[in-house]
Amino acid sequence: MTEPLIYEISSPGRTAVALPDVGVPEVELPKELLRKDLDLPEVSELQVMRHFVNLSHMNHSIDSGIYPLGSCTMKYNPKINEDVARLPGFANLHPLNDEAGSQGALALMYHLQSWLAELSGFEAASIVPAAGAQGEFAGILMIRAYHLDRGDHKRTKILVPDSAHGTNPATVSMAGLQAVELPSDKNGDVDLNALRAALDDTVAGMMITVPSTLGVFDTKIRDVVRMVHEAGGLMYMDGANMNALMGIVKPGELGFDVMHYNLHKTFSTPHGGGGPGCGAVGVNEKLVDFLPGPIAEIVEEAGEEEDAPLYGLKMPVKSIGRLKAFQGNFGMHVRAYTYIRIYGGEGLRDVSRHAVLNANYVRAKLRGVYPMPVDRICGHEFVMSGHVEGVEGIHALDISKRLMDFGIHPPTNYFPLIVPEALLIEPTETEDKATLDNFIDVMKTIAQEAKDDPELLHSAPHTTPVGRVDEVRAAKQLVVCCRPIPDYEPQRTPSGD
Amino acid sequence: MSYIPHTDVERQQMLAAIGVTTIEDLFEAVPSKYRFPKLDLPKGLSEMEAAAELQALAEANEHGGDYALFRGAGAYHHFIPSAVNHVLLRSEFYTAYTPYQPEVSQGTLQAIYEYQSMLCALTGMDAANASHYDGATSLAEAVTVALEVSRHKRNKIVFHPGIHPHYRAVARTYHQGNDVEFVGDGGKAIERATAEDLIKYIDDQTAMVAVQYPNYLGAIEDFGRLVEATHNAGALICFVVNPMALALFKSPGELGADIVVGEGQPLGIPLSYGGPYLGFFAVRDEYVRKIAGRIVGETLDHSGRRAFVMTLRPREQDIRREKASSNICTNQGLMALAACVYLSLMGRNGLRRVAEISFQRAHYAAKQINRIKGYKVNVSKTFFNEFAVKCPKPISEINQFLIERGIIGGYPLEADYPKLKDHMLVAVTEMNSKDEIDLLVEALAEAAK
């Protein structure tokens, strides 16, 4: 099944949209400044709808089947979230609207900030960052700014466990600091001896994921925090796995100084095929003044006659600055606010309880079928090896591709890097037992197929719109645009070095 | 209310399979002192209660649905055809993840590929990526690309003061830990600054010069000599653009740009109090392997069918880790889809029409406002759909007066440019009818009295 490109169904002179007349006395356009080419498709509205509906059929999505993609928390995205985010009072609100006329939006942001802070035991939160990676970046910039503000210029290193998300070391170097990798011990926890050896007065802080990317709570986490603090560093928690922690433990109480939340993971805002998201950051009192802004604040408490205080936007006094134009992905704020409002505090605790229940159930049922490098009670996800005993030449990738034939999205492959042939499985709390049982049965079937008919796995998938794609060809014969670009006059190449 | 499907019986069966008695048993690795903390959060609500609360919050805002909206400054109130939202609400698109597994993500991948193609057409560049968070972060990433292209031998970035102040601020935030020097936007008042003024900042340490087209005050400037001087110095020139203006005016490609970035919000994305938006990023061929972020390429599947896949992965953070130049690992996928659907619906003629109507109505508004006693618009400059108005009173007073008459007035420029006291930045789009413009003019005249 393939779908033509929208340009391939275009015909000159066709249009999908009628627009009103200019309706005012016209002035002459500045001809010498106008462009001649505008190579956009010309199609009807029905052609557009069919094209994109056909494309939509070529996607796996949460609404079409289980999506146990570890570290991504592909939980159900409640439909009310989509409706409320599109309310005219939100959708048509200009980002630079006067604060007096934006009180509903500001109140929403204010409460969301407070709730996120409360959930993690922090002093305050900023919901400006657009994605987890941007939240991480904000966190590391804050740690850097904190040390500089105290006149400590030596601290240029950030410790990162070898199990970390690839964004962690990338974030550190983006902030102009140096990432120092720490090994994990055989249980998947931080190796305390290696940590001790790495700690000195050049360490600005440490980034760590809780539960770890292997899906387990680091039993020595308090020791890790204490040791880093004693060496003068700050602790950053990568909150990608927050779905295991709500109402279970507050990172702020464990001693973390800063963390990011992924509203598109834990708080059900949709992933949108790769964004938009929101990577809010929470901090303790040490870092409050450094938060990225602007932040929604109460600028005037409610008087006796009024129901609500006056809200406004403020830049924290020592802010690391703006990370985006305006004040963040507000549409995501609305969805996350709604999600928290519907569940309430106890409901969110229940979310994490069931996320962990589901992961442990699948893990328990697949023990003995696939190797489990960390064989203990897990958090909201667990890692196993894409190996079938007695069969050579079957890889995590083959198992992943074969899963697609059963209408199941593969788990995360080849991450964390420290587990060979890793398959990271995160069912989320919104999957029911029957769906999990089916997933478990399919995983068992595939393990059997690997023994009986390995070619079935190597040639998978068979039922998807396209078969395995040639990624090498894509990178070598790079084609990223389907249209020729007009050959303009020179001015093209810098003439210097 | 809850979206958790478990029954009591199922919970018991599952716990038994795991070999524990209660769910609480699963959390023993968490130090007991910190386990199950008190949560000071409100109680849960039913869907209808939550909907009512959200409705009330939404209604507490003054917005472009109820008011005549003349505010732009980087976010514009354009018409969005219904079909855009209907495609976005296909949950096959919005509940999917980043298309790491191409065989089950061809829908998302092909749509991004089409988006990239349309962005190339608009900007006149050879390659566009799958998008960044917004226009401001696209500019910050352009700085990174320019530094990489110079192999970090150059560290100076020249910013035209006519670039959106938030964008310049974001670029500075991004590069505060790197040894980068930003110059060019600290001197002359923006309304008098010209592209030629920037030439003196360019030297052999300059990695990139960036300009905005149209600039923050709406004007279309001639960048010819600046582009030439930039290239002569071996630096890259980056255009920050309003994509809607590109439906009418020469493409940055034609004007010599090496990198084109901008805010895709005008292309079918609602204002939504500032996000989610769409940072587009396009370059000439020679820099494509330096861009951060996702990029989708065409290829074949094993049986020779056309297929799409995220490509150039080895540059990315999940593979290069600390050697990656950026940590970005998502794009604004759904917003890129919105722009793709919008541009398909508008097409070659529709998009130009939207731009023309905006241009004409903005010029009508500027002319009418300039006639009012006490107001001044510099109508001699070429502009697209936005212009600065010198007003006879503080903007806060004028805007208060306008709100009472159902109008959201222009953006007070003093906040970002102290020298532009009593100036408002007025934006006009196809959403502003002649009647609305006449109402604005009338109200401004009254406000001056």
JSON list of N, CA and C in Angstrom, two decimals, chain B residues 170-222:
[
{"chain": "B", "resi": 170, "resn": "VAL", "atom": "N", "xyz": [16.36, 34.06, 23.03]},
{"chain": "B", "resi": 170, "resn": "VAL", "atom": "CA", "xyz": [16.46, 32.59, 23.08]},
{"chain": "B", "resi": 170, "resn": "VAL", "atom": "C", "xyz": [17.82, 32.13, 22.56]},
{"chain": "B", "resi": 171, "resn": "ALA", "atom": "N", "xyz": [18.28, 32.75, 21.48]},
{"chain": "B", "resi": 171, "resn": "ALA", "atom": "CA", "xyz": [19.60, 32.36, 20.94]},
{"chain": "B", "resi": 171, "resn": "ALA", "atom": "C", "xyz": [20.68, 32.60, 22.00]},
{"chain": "B", "resi": 172, "resn": "ARG", "atom": "N", "xyz": [20.54, 33.69, 22.74]},
{"chain": "B", "resi": 172, "resn": "ARG", "atom": "CA", "xyz": [21.52, 33.98, 23.80]},
{"chain": "B", "resi": 172, "resn": "ARG", "atom": "C", "xyz": [21.40, 32.96, 24.94]},
{"chain": "B", "resi": 173, "resn": "THR", "atom": "N", "xyz": [20.18, 32.60, 25.29]},
{"chain": "B", "resi": 173, "resn": "THR", "atom": "CA", "xyz": [20.00, 31.57, 26.33]},
{"chain": "B", "resi": 173, "resn": "THR", "atom": "C", "xyz": [20.69, 30.28, 25.91]},
{"chain": "B", "resi": 174, "resn": "TYR", "atom": "N", "xyz": [20.44, 29.87, 24.67]},
{"chain": "B", "resi": 174, "resn": "TYR", "atom": "CA", "xyz": [21.00, 28.60, 24.18]},
{"chain": "B", "resi": 174, "resn": "TYR", "atom": "C", "xyz": [22.52, 28.59, 24.23]},
{"chain": "B", "resi": 175, "resn": "HIS", "atom": "N", "xyz": [23.12, 29.72, 23.96]},
{"chain": "B", "resi": 175, "resn": "HIS", "atom": "CA", "xyz": [24.57, 29.72, 23.80]},
{"chain": "B", "resi": 175, "resn": "HIS", "atom": "C", "xyz": [25.32, 30.36, 24.97]},
{"chain": "B", "resi": 176, "resn": "GLN", "atom": "N", "xyz": [24.65, 30.48, 26.14]},
{"chain": "B", "resi": 176, "resn": "GLN", "atom": "CA", "xyz": [25.30, 31.13, 27.28]},
{"chain": "B", "resi": 176, "resn": "GLN", "atom": "C", "xyz": [26.51, 30.34, 27.78]},
{"chain": "B", "resi": 177, "resn": "GLY", "atom": "N", "xyz": [26.52, 29.03, 27.52]},
{"chain": "B", "resi": 177, "resn": "GLY", "atom": "CA", "xyz": [27.64, 28.22, 28.00]},
{"chain": "B", "resi": 177, "resn": "GLY", "atom": "C", "xyz": [28.74, 28.07, 26.96]},
{"chain": "B", "resi": 178, "resn": "ASN", "atom": "N", "xyz": [28.50, 28.59, 25.78]},
{"chain": "B", "resi": 178, "resn": "ASN", "atom": "CA", "xyz": [29.50, 28.48, 24.72]},
{"chain": "B", "resi": 178, "resn": "ASN", "atom": "C", "xyz": [30.18, 29.83, 24.56]},
{"chain": "B", "resi": 179, "resn": "ASP", "atom": "N", "xyz": [31.30, 29.78, 23.92]},
{"chain": "B", "resi": 179, "resn": "ASP", "atom": "CA", "xyz": [32.04, 31.02, 23.75]},
{"chain": "B", "resi": 179, "resn": "ASP", "atom": "C", "xyz": [31.56, 31.71, 22.48]},
{"chain": "B", "resi": 180, "resn": "VAL", "atom": "N", "xyz": [30.39, 32.33, 22.55]},
{"chain": "B", "resi": 180, "resn": "VAL", "atom": "CA", "xyz": [29.81, 32.98, 21.38]},
{"chain": "B", "resi": 180, "resn": "VAL", "atom": "C", "xyz": [29.59, 34.46, 21.68]},
{"chain": "B", "resi": 181, "resn": "GLU", "atom": "N", "xyz": [29.94, 35.28, 20.72]},
{"chain": "B", "resi": 181, "resn": "GLU", "atom": "CA", "xyz": [29.75, 36.72, 20.90]},
{"chain": "B", "resi": 181, "resn": "GLU", "atom": "C", "xyz": [28.61, 37.19, 19.99]},
{"chain": "B", "resi": 182, "resn": "PHE", "atom": "N", "xyz": [27.59, 37.78, 20.57]},
{"chain": "B", "resi": 182, "resn": "PHE", "atom": "CA", "xyz": [26.48, 38.30, 19.78]},
{"chain": "B", "resi": 182, "resn": "PHE", "atom": "C", "xyz": [26.64, 39.81, 19.66]},
{"chain": "B", "resi": 183, "resn": "VAL", "atom": "N", "xyz": [26.62, 40.32, 18.45]},
{"chain": "B", "resi": 183, "resn": "VAL", "atom": "CA", "xyz": [26.78, 41.77, 18.26]},
{"chain": "B", "resi": 183, "resn": "VAL", "atom": "C", "xyz": [25.73, 42.28, 17.26]},
{"chain": "B", "resi": 184, "resn": "GLY", "atom": "N", "xyz": [25.63, 43.58, 17.17]},
{"chain": "B", "resi": 184, "resn": "GLY", "atom": "CA", "xyz": [24.84, 44.19, 16.11]},
{"chain": "B", "resi": 184, "resn": "GLY", "atom": "C", "xyz": [23.49, 44.72, 16.54]},
{"chain": "B", "resi": 185, "resn": "ASP", "atom": "N", "xyz": [22.95, 44.19, 17.64]},
{"chain": "B", "resi": 185, "resn": "ASP", "atom": "CA", "xyz": [21.58, 44.59, 18.01]},
{"chain": "B", "resi": 185, "resn": "ASP", "atom": "C", "xyz": [21.55, 45.46, 19.25]},
{"chain": "B", "resi": 186, "resn": "GLY", "atom": "N", "xyz": [22.71, 45.96, 19.67]},
{"chain": "B", "resi": 186, "resn": "GLY", "atom": "CA", "xyz": [22.71, 46.76, 20.89]},
{"chain": "B", "resi": 186, "resn": "GLY", "atom": "C", "xyz": [22.73, 48.26, 20.65]},
{"chain": "B", "resi": 187, "resn": "GLY", "atom": "N", "xyz": [22.99, 48.65, 19.41]},
{"chain": "B", "resi": 187, "resn": "GLY", "atom": "CA", "xyz": [23.24, 50.07, 19.15]},
{"chain": "B", "resi": 187, "resn": "GLY", "atom": "C", "xyz": [22.02, 50.89, 18.82]},
{"chain": "B", "resi": 188, "resn": "LYS", "atom": "N", "xyz": [21.93, 51.25, 17.55]},
{"chain": "B", "resi": 188, "resn": "LYS", "atom": "CA", "xyz": [20.92, 52.20, 17.08]},
{"chain": "B", "resi": 188, "resn": "LYS", "atom": "C", "xyz": [19.49, 51.78, 17.39]},
{"chain": "B", "resi": 189, "resn": "ALA", "atom": "N", "xyz": [18.63, 52.76, 17.50]},
{"chain": "B", "resi": 189, "resn": "ALA", "atom": "CA", "xyz": [17.21, 52.48, 17.67]},
{"chain": "B", "resi": 189, "resn": "ALA", "atom": "C", "xyz": [16.73, 51.69, 16.46]},
{"chain": "B", "resi": 190, "resn": "ILE", "atom": "N", "xyz": [15.89, 50.73, 16.71]},
{"chain": "B", "resi": 190, "resn": "ILE", "atom": "CA", "xyz": [15.49, 49.80, 15.66]},
{"chain": "B", "resi": 190, "resn": "ILE", "atom": "C", "xyz": [14.85, 50.51, 14.47]},
{"chain": "B", "resi": 191, "resn": "GLU", "atom": "N", "xyz": [14.09, 51.57, 14.73]},
{"chain": "B", "resi": 191, "resn": "GLU", "atom": "CA", "xyz": [13.37, 52.19, 13.61]},
{"chain": "B", "resi": 191, "resn": "GLU", "atom": "C", "xyz": [14.30, 52.91, 12.65]},
{"chain": "B", "resi": 192, "resn": "ARG", "atom": "N", "xyz": [15.53, 53.18, 13.12]},
{"chain": "B", "resi": 192, "resn": "ARG", "atom": "CA", "xyz": [16.48, 53.84, 12.23]},
{"chain": "B", "resi": 192, "resn": "ARG", "atom": "C", "xyz": [17.59, 52.90, 11.75]},
{"chain": "B", "resi": 193, "resn": "ALA", "atom": "N", "xyz": [17.67, 51.73, 12.35]},
{"chain": "B", "resi": 193, "resn": "ALA", "atom": "CA", "xyz": [18.73, 50.79, 11.98]},
{"chain": "B", "resi": 193, "resn": "ALA", "atom": "C", "xyz": [18.51, 50.30, 10.56]},
{"chain": "B", "resi": 194, "resn": "THR", "atom": "N", "xyz": [19.59, 50.18, 9.81]},
{"chain": "B", "resi": 194, "resn": "THR", "atom": "CA", "xyz": [19.47, 49.63, 8.46]},
{"chain": "B", "resi": 194, "resn": "THR", "atom": "C", "xyz": [20.38, 48.42, 8.33]},
{"chain": "B", "resi": 195, "resn": "ALA", "atom": "N", "xyz": [20.11, 47.64, 7.31]},
{"chain": "B", "resi": 195, "resn": "ALA", "atom": "CA", "xyz": [20.93, 46.45, 7.08]},
{"chain": "B", "resi": 195, "resn": "ALA", "atom": "C", "xyz": [22.39, 46.84, 6.88]},
{"chain": "B", "resi": 196, "resn": "GLU", "atom": "N", "xyz": [22.61, 47.99, 6.21]},
{"chain": "B", "resi": 196, "resn": "GLU", "atom": "CA", "xyz": [24.00, 48.43, 5.94]},
{"chain": "B", "resi": 196, "resn": "GLU", "atom": "C", "xyz": [24.77, 48.68, 7.23]},
{"chain": "B", "resi": 197, "resn": "ASP", "atom": "N", "xyz": [24.05, 49.12, 8.27]},
{"chain": "B", "resi": 197, "resn": "ASP", "atom": "CA", "xyz": [24.73, 49.38, 9.55]},
{"chain": "B", "resi": 197, "resn": "ASP", "atom": "C", "xyz": [25.44, 48.14, 10.07]},
{"chain": "B", "resi": 198, "resn": "LEU", "atom": "N", "xyz": [24.95, 46.99, 9.68]},
{"chain": "B", "resi": 198, "resn": "LEU", "atom": "CA", "xyz": [25.51, 45.75, 10.24]},
{"chain": "B", "resi": 198, "resn": "LEU", "atom": "C", "xyz": [26.85, 45.38, 9.63]},
{"chain": "B", "resi": 199, "resn": "ILE", "atom": "N", "xyz": [27.10, 45.93, 8.43]},
{"chain": "B", "resi": 199, "resn": "ILE", "atom": "CA", "xyz": [28.30, 45.51, 7.69]},
{"chain": "B", "resi": 199, "resn": "ILE", "atom": "C", "xyz": [29.57, 45.73, 8.52]},
{"chain": "B", "resi": 200, "resn": "LYS", "atom": "N", "xyz": [29.56, 46.81, 9.30]},
{"chain": "B", "resi": 200, "resn": "LYS", "atom": "CA", "xyz": [30.78, 47.12, 10.07]},
{"chain": "B", "resi": 200, "resn": "LYS", "atom": "C", "xyz": [31.08, 46.08, 11.16]},
{"chain": "B", "resi": 201, "resn": "TYR", "atom": "N", "xyz": [30.07, 45.29, 11.53]},
{"chain": "B", "resi": 201, "resn": "TYR", "atom": "CA", "xyz": [30.31, 44.28, 12.56]},
{"chain": "B", "resi": 201, "resn": "TYR", "atom": "C", "xyz": [30.93, 43.00, 11.99]},
{"chain": "B", "resi": 202, "resn": "ILE", "atom": "N", "xyz": [30.88, 42.86, 10.67]},
{"chain": "B", "resi": 202, "resn": "ILE", "atom": "CA", "xyz": [31.32, 41.59, 10.06]},
{"chain": "B", "resi": 202, "resn": "ILE", "atom": "C", "xyz": [32.84, 41.55, 9.92]},
{"chain": "B", "resi": 203, "resn": "ASP", "atom": "N", "xyz": [33.44, 40.47, 10.41]},
{"chain": "B", "resi": 203, "resn": "ASP", "atom": "CA", "xyz": [34.89, 40.30, 10.23]},
{"chain": "B", "resi": 203, "resn": "ASP", "atom": "C", "xyz": [35.20, 38.81, 10.06]},
{"chain": "B", "resi": 204, "resn": "ASP", "atom": "N", "xyz": [36.49, 38.47, 10.14]},
{"chain": "B", "resi": 204, "resn": "ASP", "atom": "CA", "xyz": [36.85, 37.08, 9.87]},
{"chain": "B", "resi": 204, "resn": "ASP", "atom": "C", "xyz": [36.52, 36.14, 11.03]},
{"chain": "B", "resi": 205, "resn": "GLN", "atom": "N", "xyz": [35.96, 36.69, 12.10]},
{"chain": "B", "resi": 205, "resn": "GLN", "atom": "CA", "xyz": [35.49, 35.85, 13.20]},
{"chain": "B", "resi": 205, "resn": "GLN", "atom": "C", "xyz": [33.98, 35.61, 13.12]},
{"chain": "B", "resi": 206, "resn": "THR", "atom": "N", "xyz": [33.34, 36.24, 12.14]},
{"chain": "B", "resi": 206, "resn": "THR", "atom": "CA", "xyz": [31.88, 36.16, 12.05]},
{"chain": "B", "resi": 206, "resn": "THR", "atom": "C", "xyz": [31.45, 34.83, 11.43]},
{"chain": "B", "resi": 207, "resn": "ALA", "atom": "N", "xyz": [30.65, 34.08, 12.17]},
{"chain": "B", "resi": 207, "resn": "ALA", "atom": "CA", "xyz": [30.15, 32.80, 11.64]},
{"chain": "B", "resi": 207, "resn": "ALA", "atom": "C", "xyz": [28.83, 33.01, 10.91]},
{"chain": "B", "resi": 208, "resn": "MET", "atom": "N", "xyz": [28.02, 33.94, 11.40]},
{"chain": "B", "resi": 208, "resn": "MET", "atom": "CA", "xyz": [26.70, 34.11, 10.80]},
{"chain": "B", "resi": 208, "resn": "MET", "atom": "C", "xyz": [26.18, 35.53, 11.04]},
{"chain": "B", "resi": 209, "resn": "VAL", "atom": "N", "xyz": [25.43, 35.99, 10.03]},
{"chain": "B", "resi": 209, "resn": "VAL", "atom": "CA", "xyz": [24.69, 37.24, 10.16]},
{"chain": "B", "resi": 209, "resn": "VAL", "atom": "C", "xyz": [23.22, 36.87, 10.01]},
{"chain": "B", "resi": 210, "resn": "ALA", "atom": "N", "xyz": [22.38, 37.37, 10.90]},
{"chain": "B", "resi": 210, "resn": "ALA", "atom": "CA", "xyz": [20.95, 37.04, 10.82]},
{"chain": "B", "resi": 210, "resn": "ALA", "atom": "C", "xyz": [20.11, 38.30, 10.70]},
{"chain": "B", "resi": 211, "resn": "VAL", "atom": "N", "xyz": [19.11, 38.21, 9.83]},
{"chain": "B", "resi": 211, "resn": "VAL", "atom": "CA", "xyz": [18.18, 39.33, 9.61]},
{"chain": "B", "resi": 211, "resn": "VAL", "atom": "C", "xyz": [16.75, 38.79, 9.64]},
{"chain": "B", "resi": 212, "resn": "GLN", "atom": "N", "xyz": [15.80, 39.69, 9.77]},
{"chain": "B", "resi": 212, "resn": "GLN", "atom": "CA", "xyz": [14.40, 39.25, 9.74]},
{"chain": "B", "resi": 212, "resn": "GLN", "atom": "C", "xyz": [13.67, 39.89, 8.57]},
{"chain": "B", "resi": 213, "resn": "TYR", "atom": "N", "xyz": [12.81, 39.06, 7.94]},
{"chain": "B", "resi": 213, "resn": "TYR", "atom": "CA", "xyz": [12.19, 39.45, 6.67]},
{"chain": "B", "resi": 213, "resn": "TYR", "atom": "C", "xyz": [10.76, 38.98, 6.64]},
{"chain": "B", "resi": 214, "resn": "PRO", "atom": "N", "xyz": [9.76, 39.85, 6.79]},
{"chain": "B", "resi": 214, "resn": "PRO", "atom": "CA", "xyz": [9.84, 41.27, 7.14]},
{"chain": "B", "resi": 214, "resn": "PRO", "atom": "C", "xyz": [10.36, 41.42, 8.57]},
{"chain": "B", "resi": 215, "resn": "ASN", "atom": "N", "xyz": [10.92, 42.60, 8.88]},
{"chain": "B", "resi": 215, "resn": "ASN", "atom": "CA", "xyz": [11.50, 42.75, 10.22]},
{"chain": "B", "resi": 215, "resn": "ASN", "atom": "C", "xyz": [10.41, 42.89, 11.28]},
{"chain": "B", "resi": 216, "resn": "TYR", "atom": "N", "xyz": [10.85, 42.99, 12.53]},
{"chain": "B", "resi": 216, "resn": "TYR", "atom": "CA", "xyz": [9.90, 42.98, 13.65]},
{"chain": "B", "resi": 216, "resn": "TYR", "atom": "C", "xyz": [8.85, 44.09, 13.52]},
{"chain": "B", "resi": 217, "resn": "LEU", "atom": "N", "xyz": [9.23, 45.20, 12.88]},
{"chain": "B", "resi": 217, "resn": "LEU", "atom": "CA", "xyz": [8.28, 46.29, 12.71]},
{"chain": "B", "resi": 217, "resn": "LEU", "atom": "C", "xyz": [7.51, 46.16, 11.38]},
{"chain": "B", "resi": 218, "resn": "GLY", "atom": "N", "xyz": [7.65, 45.04, 10.72]},
{"chain": "B", "resi": 218, "resn": "GLY", "atom": "CA", "xyz": [6.85, 44.76, 9.53]},
{"chain": "B", "resi": 218, "resn": "GLY", "atom": "C", "xyz": [7.48, 45.14, 8.21]},
{"chain": "B", "resi": 219, "resn": "ALA", "atom": "N", "xyz": [8.62, 45.86, 8.25]},
{"chain": "B", "resi": 219, "resn": "ALA", "atom": "CA", "xyz": [9.19, 46.41, 7.02]},
{"chain": "B", "resi": 219, "resn": "ALA", "atom": "C", "xyz": [9.98, 45.37, 6.24]},
{"chain": "B", "resi": 220, "resn": "ILE", "atom": "N", "xyz": [9.91, 45.50, 4.91]},
{"chain": "B", "resi": 220, "resn": "ILE", "atom": "CA", "xyz": [10.74, 44.68, 4.02]},
{"chain": "B", "resi": 220, "resn": "ILE", "atom": "C", "xyz": [11.97, 45.51, 3.70]},
{"chain": "B", "resi": 221, "resn": "GLU", "atom": "N", "xyz": [13.13, 45.05, 4.14]},
{"chain": "B", "resi": 221, "resn": "GLU", "atom": "CA", "xyz": [14.36, 45.80, 3.89]},
{"chain": "B", "resi": 221, "resn": "GLU", "atom": "C", "xyz": [15.12, 45.19, 2.72]},
{"chain": "B", "resi": 222, "resn": "ASP", "atom": "N", "xyz": [16.02, 45.99, 2.17]},
{"chain": "B", "resi": 222, "resn": "ASP", "atom": "CA", "xyz": [16.89, 45.50, 1.11]},
{"chain": "B", "resi": 222, "resn": "ASP", "atom": "C", "xyz": [18.17, 44.96, 1.75]}
]
